[in-house]
Tab-separated table of C-alpha atoms in Angstrom:
chain	number	residue	atom	x	y	z
A	1	UNK	CA	8.043	-15.863	-92.197
A	2	UNK	CA	8.162	-19.235	-90.430
A	3	UNK	CA	7.879	-22.489	-92.377
A	4	UNK	CA	7.626	-26.084	-91.229
A	5	UNK	CA	10.664	-28.306	-91.516
A	6	UNK	CA	9.515	-31.906	-92.018
A	7	UNK	CA	11.760	-34.629	-90.565
A	8	UNK	CA	14.983	-35.229	-92.430
A	9	UNK	CA	17.429	-38.104	-92.124
A	10	UNK	CA	20.467	-37.493	-89.946
A	11	UNK	CA	22.822	-38.638	-92.695
A	12	UNK	CA	22.411	-38.314	-96.438
A	13	UNK	CA	20.063	-41.294	-96.552
A	14	UNK	CA	19.402	-42.913	-93.149
A	15	UNK	CA	17.422	-42.279	-89.977
A	16	UNK	CA	19.109	-43.566	-86.814
A	17	UNK	CA	15.745	-44.996	-85.760
A	18	UNK	CA	12.974	-45.485	-88.311
A	19	UNK	CA	10.489	-45.241	-85.442
A	20	UNK	CA	11.306	-41.575	-84.716
A	21	UNK	CA	13.145	-39.059	-86.923
A	22	UNK	CA	14.469	-37.135	-83.904
A	23	UNK	CA	16.018	-40.107	-82.106
A	24	UNK	CA	19.794	-39.680	-82.102
A	25	UNK	CA	20.969	-42.192	-79.518
A	26	UNK	CA	19.662	-45.036	-77.368
A	27	UNK	CA	17.288	-47.977	-77.892
A	28	UNK	CA	15.452	-47.978	-81.219
A	29	UNK	CA	11.995	-49.240	-82.101
A	30	UNK	CA	8.455	-48.476	-80.971
A	31	UNK	CA	8.776	-51.409	-78.568
A	32	UNK	CA	11.578	-53.236	-76.862
A	33	UNK	CA	11.527	-56.395	-74.826
A	34	UNK	CA	13.835	-58.406	-72.643
A	35	UNK	CA	13.705	-61.540	-70.522
A	36	UNK	CA	14.475	-60.687	-66.887
A	37	UNK	CA	16.582	-62.869	-64.606
A	38	UNK	CA	13.498	-64.183	-62.820
A	39	UNK	CA	11.970	-65.319	-66.121
A	40	UNK	CA	9.509	-62.425	-66.480
A	41	UNK	CA	9.216	-60.611	-69.810
A	42	UNK	CA	9.607	-56.822	-69.808
A	43	UNK	CA	8.210	-54.594	-72.554
A	44	UNK	CA	8.561	-50.893	-73.269
A	45	UNK	CA	5.898	-49.581	-75.683
A	46	UNK	CA	5.867	-46.003	-77.014
A	47	UNK	CA	2.406	-44.401	-76.787
A	48	UNK	CA	3.126	-40.643	-77.001
A	49	UNK	CA	0.355	-38.428	-75.710
A	50	UNK	CA	-1.128	-40.980	-73.302
A	51	UNK	CA	-1.578	-39.389	-69.848
A	52	UNK	CA	0.020	-40.913	-66.770
A	53	UNK	CA	-3.379	-41.428	-65.159
A	54	UNK	CA	-5.014	-42.769	-68.308
A	55	UNK	CA	-7.494	-45.594	-68.007
A	56	UNK	CA	-5.332	-48.236	-69.660
A	57	UNK	CA	-7.362	-51.347	-70.402
A	58	UNK	CA	-4.923	-54.265	-70.469
A	59	UNK	CA	-6.519	-57.675	-70.923
A	60	UNK	CA	-5.379	-61.255	-71.418
A	61	UNK	CA	-6.077	-63.102	-74.626
A	62	UNK	CA	-8.639	-65.880	-74.381
A	63	UNK	CA	-5.864	-68.491	-74.538
A	64	UNK	CA	-3.645	-66.582	-72.034
A	65	UNK	CA	-0.846	-66.504	-74.616
A	66	UNK	CA	-0.568	-62.725	-74.644
A	67	UNK	CA	-2.115	-59.390	-73.739
A	68	UNK	CA	-3.555	-56.411	-75.544
A	69	UNK	CA	-4.126	-52.858	-74.379
A	70	UNK	CA	-6.573	-50.146	-75.380
A	71	UNK	CA	-5.850	-46.548	-74.422
A	72	UNK	CA	-6.625	-43.053	-75.698
A	73	UNK	CA	-4.309	-40.071	-76.118
A	74	UNK	CA	-6.751	-37.132	-76.032
A	75	UNK	CA	-6.398	-33.930	-78.014
A	76	UNK	CA	-4.278	-31.775	-75.719
A	77	UNK	CA	-4.561	-28.714	-77.933
A	78	UNK	CA	-7.292	-27.444	-80.224
A	79	UNK	CA	-4.888	-27.509	-83.173
A	80	UNK	CA	-4.157	-31.245	-82.888
A	81	UNK	CA	-5.589	-32.960	-85.960
A	82	UNK	CA	-7.376	-35.538	-83.776
A	83	UNK	CA	-7.048	-37.661	-80.687
A	84	UNK	CA	-5.075	-40.887	-80.962
A	85	UNK	CA	-6.188	-44.347	-79.936
A	86	UNK	CA	-3.627	-47.078	-79.349
A	87	UNK	CA	-4.087	-50.832	-79.244
A	88	UNK	CA	-0.714	-52.558	-78.770
A	89	UNK	CA	-0.754	-56.351	-78.981
A	90	UNK	CA	1.809	-58.558	-77.238
A	91	UNK	CA	1.889	-62.345	-77.578
A	92	UNK	CA	4.288	-65.202	-76.839
A	93	UNK	CA	5.596	-67.315	-79.706
A	94	UNK	CA	5.897	-70.279	-77.375
A	95	UNK	CA	3.881	-73.482	-77.328
A	96	UNK	CA	4.362	-74.146	-73.618
A	97	UNK	CA	3.999	-70.893	-71.678
A	98	UNK	CA	1.052	-68.657	-70.919
A	99	UNK	CA	0.774	-65.314	-69.142
A	100	UNK	CA	0.220	-65.986	-65.452
A	101	UNK	CA	-0.053	-62.318	-64.435
A	102	UNK	CA	1.116	-58.875	-65.518
A	103	UNK	CA	1.712	-55.342	-64.240
A	104	UNK	CA	1.497	-52.093	-66.217
A	105	UNK	CA	2.668	-48.495	-65.804
A	106	UNK	CA	2.322	-45.379	-67.982
A	107	UNK	CA	4.772	-42.480	-67.739
A	108	UNK	CA	5.758	-39.719	-70.210
A	109	UNK	CA	4.002	-41.365	-73.130
A	110	UNK	CA	5.449	-44.840	-72.559
A	111	UNK	CA	3.622	-47.988	-71.434
A	112	UNK	CA	5.761	-50.502	-69.558
A	113	UNK	CA	4.572	-54.050	-68.971
A	114	UNK	CA	5.991	-56.960	-67.012
A	115	UNK	CA	4.517	-60.321	-67.993
A	116	UNK	CA	4.996	-63.310	-65.713
A	117	UNK	CA	4.817	-66.530	-67.738
A	118	UNK	CA	3.962	-69.957	-66.441
A	119	UNK	CA	7.118	-71.930	-65.716
A	120	UNK	CA	8.054	-75.570	-66.045
A	121	UNK	CA	8.717	-77.216	-62.676
A	122	UNK	CA	10.931	-80.286	-62.772
A	123	UNK	CA	11.340	-82.405	-59.674
A	124	UNK	CA	12.003	-85.835	-58.260
A	125	UNK	CA	13.702	-87.693	-55.439
A	126	UNK	CA	17.392	-88.422	-55.009
A	127	UNK	CA	18.542	-91.958	-54.219
A	128	UNK	CA	19.087	-90.879	-50.633
A	129	UNK	CA	15.424	-89.983	-50.311
A	130	UNK	CA	15.689	-86.175	-50.499
A	131	UNK	CA	13.292	-84.355	-52.805
A	132	UNK	CA	14.551	-81.898	-55.414
A	133	UNK	CA	12.790	-79.324	-57.501
A	134	UNK	CA	14.007	-76.815	-60.059
A	135	UNK	CA	12.224	-74.156	-62.061
A	136	UNK	CA	12.995	-73.714	-65.761
A	137	UNK	CA	12.021	-70.769	-67.912
A	138	UNK	CA	11.938	-70.751	-71.673
A	139	UNK	CA	14.761	-68.972	-73.457
A	140	UNK	CA	14.353	-65.498	-74.910
A	141	UNK	CA	14.280	-67.109	-78.353
A	142	UNK	CA	11.298	-69.248	-77.349
A	143	UNK	CA	9.556	-66.189	-75.948
A	144	UNK	CA	10.194	-64.112	-79.029
A	145	UNK	CA	7.389	-61.575	-79.312
A	146	UNK	CA	6.225	-60.928	-82.887
A	147	UNK	CA	4.999	-57.408	-82.134
A	148	UNK	CA	8.054	-56.266	-80.162
A	149	UNK	CA	11.636	-55.677	-81.211
A	150	UNK	CA	15.264	-55.883	-80.270
A	151	UNK	CA	16.305	-52.222	-79.704
A	152	UNK	CA	19.753	-52.886	-81.174
A	153	UNK	CA	18.470	-54.500	-84.383
A	154	UNK	CA	20.326	-52.830	-87.302
A	155	UNK	CA	17.189	-53.062	-89.439
A	156	UNK	CA	15.684	-50.324	-87.243
A	157	UNK	CA	18.047	-47.856	-88.947
A	158	UNK	CA	16.954	-47.007	-92.469
A	159	UNK	CA	15.869	-44.456	-95.085
A	160	UNK	CA	12.091	-44.620	-94.549
A	161	UNK	CA	10.183	-43.666	-91.398
A	162	UNK	CA	7.657	-46.194	-90.135
A	163	UNK	CA	4.211	-45.434	-88.657
A	164	UNK	CA	3.549	-46.454	-85.071
A	165	UNK	CA	1.894	-49.889	-85.434
A	166	UNK	CA	-0.001	-49.469	-82.150
A	167	UNK	CA	-2.073	-46.545	-83.489
A	168	UNK	CA	-5.659	-47.500	-84.305
A	169	UNK	CA	-6.953	-43.970	-84.790
A	170	UNK	CA	-5.210	-40.656	-85.440
A	171	UNK	CA	-1.745	-39.795	-86.699
A	172	UNK	CA	0.819	-42.623	-86.482
A	173	UNK	CA	3.759	-40.304	-87.224
A	174	UNK	CA	5.976	-38.334	-84.821
A	175	UNK	CA	5.595	-34.934	-86.531
A	176	UNK	CA	2.600	-32.777	-87.370
A	177	UNK	CA	2.436	-29.129	-88.476
A	178	UNK	CA	-0.333	-26.704	-89.354
A	179	UNK	CA	-0.495	-23.113	-90.591
A	180	UNK	CA	-2.836	-21.123	-88.344
A	181	UNK	CA	-5.186	-18.365	-89.576
A	182	UNK	CA	-2.972	-15.639	-88.057
A	183	UNK	CA	0.074	-16.946	-89.941
A	184	UNK	CA	1.686	-18.681	-86.964
A	185	UNK	CA	2.951	-22.246	-87.286
A	186	UNK	CA	1.711	-25.033	-85.036
A	187	UNK	CA	4.032	-28.027	-84.601
A	188	UNK	CA	3.583	-31.289	-82.680
A	189	UNK	CA	6.661	-33.443	-82.030
A	190	UNK	CA	6.622	-36.853	-80.315
A	191	UNK	CA	9.563	-37.692	-78.053
A	192	UNK	CA	8.220	-40.550	-75.892
A	193	UNK	CA	9.899	-41.085	-72.554
A	194	UNK	CA	11.029	-37.465	-72.165
A	195	UNK	CA	9.848	-35.853	-68.886
A	196	UNK	CA	8.433	-32.344	-68.932
A	197	UNK	CA	11.628	-30.810	-67.539
A	198	UNK	CA	13.943	-32.553	-70.041
A	199	UNK	CA	12.719	-30.745	-73.175
A	200	UNK	CA	14.721	-27.832	-74.607
A	201	UNK	CA	13.739	-25.423	-77.396
A	202	UNK	CA	16.404	-23.215	-78.971
A	203	UNK	CA	16.663	-20.774	-81.876
A	204	UNK	CA	19.891	-20.372	-83.837
A	205	UNK	CA	20.822	-19.589	-87.441
A	206	UNK	CA	17.185	-19.263	-88.428
A	207	UNK	CA	16.204	-22.713	-87.161
A	208	UNK	CA	13.983	-23.811	-84.283
A	209	UNK	CA	15.448	-26.910	-82.636
A	210	UNK	CA	13.833	-29.232	-80.096
A	211	UNK	CA	15.915	-31.510	-77.868
A	212	UNK	CA	14.739	-34.103	-75.358
A	213	UNK	CA	16.427	-36.500	-72.938
A	214	UNK	CA	14.549	-39.633	-71.891
A	215	UNK	CA	16.134	-41.375	-68.892
A	216	UNK	CA	16.121	-45.152	-68.558
A	217	UNK	CA	13.148	-46.183	-66.420
A	218	UNK	CA	12.427	-49.558	-64.857
A	219	UNK	CA	14.107	-52.234	-66.999
A	220	UNK	CA	14.763	-50.043	-70.069
A	221	UNK	CA	18.016	-51.079	-71.736
A	222	UNK	CA	19.197	-47.448	-71.797
A	223	UNK	CA	18.072	-43.832	-71.977
A	224	UNK	CA	17.250	-42.075	-75.249
A	225	UNK	CA	18.332	-38.750	-76.718
A	226	UNK	CA	16.268	-36.821	-79.266
A	227	UNK	CA	17.105	-33.693	-81.246
A	228	UNK	CA	16.021	-32.080	-84.484
A	229	UNK	CA	15.061	-28.914	-86.340
A	230	UNK	CA	11.290	-28.447	-86.569
A	231	UNK	CA	10.884	-25.038	-88.245
A	232	UNK	CA	12.771	-22.576	-90.424
A	233	UNK	CA	12.654	-18.815	-89.828
A	234	UNK	CA	12.896	-16.448	-92.770
A	235	UNK	CA	13.128	-13.073	-91.074
A	236	UNK	CA	15.617	-10.225	-90.936
A	237	UNK	CA	14.957	-9.435	-87.280
A	238	UNK	CA	16.437	-11.291	-84.313
A	239	UNK	CA	13.953	-13.966	-83.273
A	240	UNK	CA	13.618	-14.493	-79.515
A	241	UNK	CA	13.081	-17.924	-78.003
A	242	UNK	CA	10.522	-16.490	-75.576
A	243	UNK	CA	8.212	-15.652	-78.478
A	244	UNK	CA	7.575	-19.367	-79.020
A	245	UNK	CA	4.748	-20.832	-76.959
A	246	UNK	CA	5.402	-24.414	-75.844
A	247	UNK	CA	3.047	-27.016	-74.406
A	248	UNK	CA	4.790	-30.112	-73.014
A	249	UNK	CA	2.868	-33.148	-71.841
A	250	UNK	CA	3.117	-36.947	-71.888
A	251	UNK	CA	6.165	-37.282	-74.135
A	252	UNK	CA	4.896	-34.730	-76.672
A	253	UNK	CA	5.952	-31.116	-77.196
A	254	UNK	CA	3.740	-28.667	-79.068
A	255	UNK	CA	4.980	-25.313	-80.325
A	256	UNK	CA	3.212	-22.229	-81.644
A	257	UNK	CA	5.777	-20.164	-83.540
A	258	UNK	CA	4.661	-16.635	-84.478
A	259	UNK	CA	4.996	-15.367	-88.019
A	260	UNK	CA	7.050	-12.151	-87.987
């Protein structure tokens, strides 16, 4: 018999990242942000299940102080409980700057944004008659984003998993399982940022383990490594890895594990 193995903390009481129970190393949090050298603001937002060619609707706020996105992650398998709809919100906590322009990209269940803020231009004329001009950008503290996070923040390690705050509809958690009519077990595991060829499924000591490696892309602070047991096998026969059907797409792996 095969039974689901809900996420468990990696120590006796703590998850390395409260955003994902399978995250073992790398940046934590559903979002991370940084101020680039040219003054732009970079954001990485986890939206597992969102296709690369999804129609991502990113729009400016009315006051140009931030952006919001609306995007769907469709049901990729008939056993998914539902589709998921995301609506991440990003805004500056700064009284001076506004968003001048932005670019967006979706890849492997991650939305990456680069926001270009308005800058302060200071200038004048030297005593000798030559003009001078210098551009100043606000500090990262001034551009603190209330809906993003510092990926090294120790508060992102803890005993309780958090739901994805960008989810408007559907499951906000990284794990889902369902017993099928034929006795098989269906499992969905979110590992945003992991390409299709970086997932590994293994069977050892009666446990089904999923591992994923997410490389650093664009301005990500680092890559991420995921690993965890997702099912427990209670059978006297040798269970073969090839008996497990896997569906990998957009930072999500789905498994159908037969009941023997």
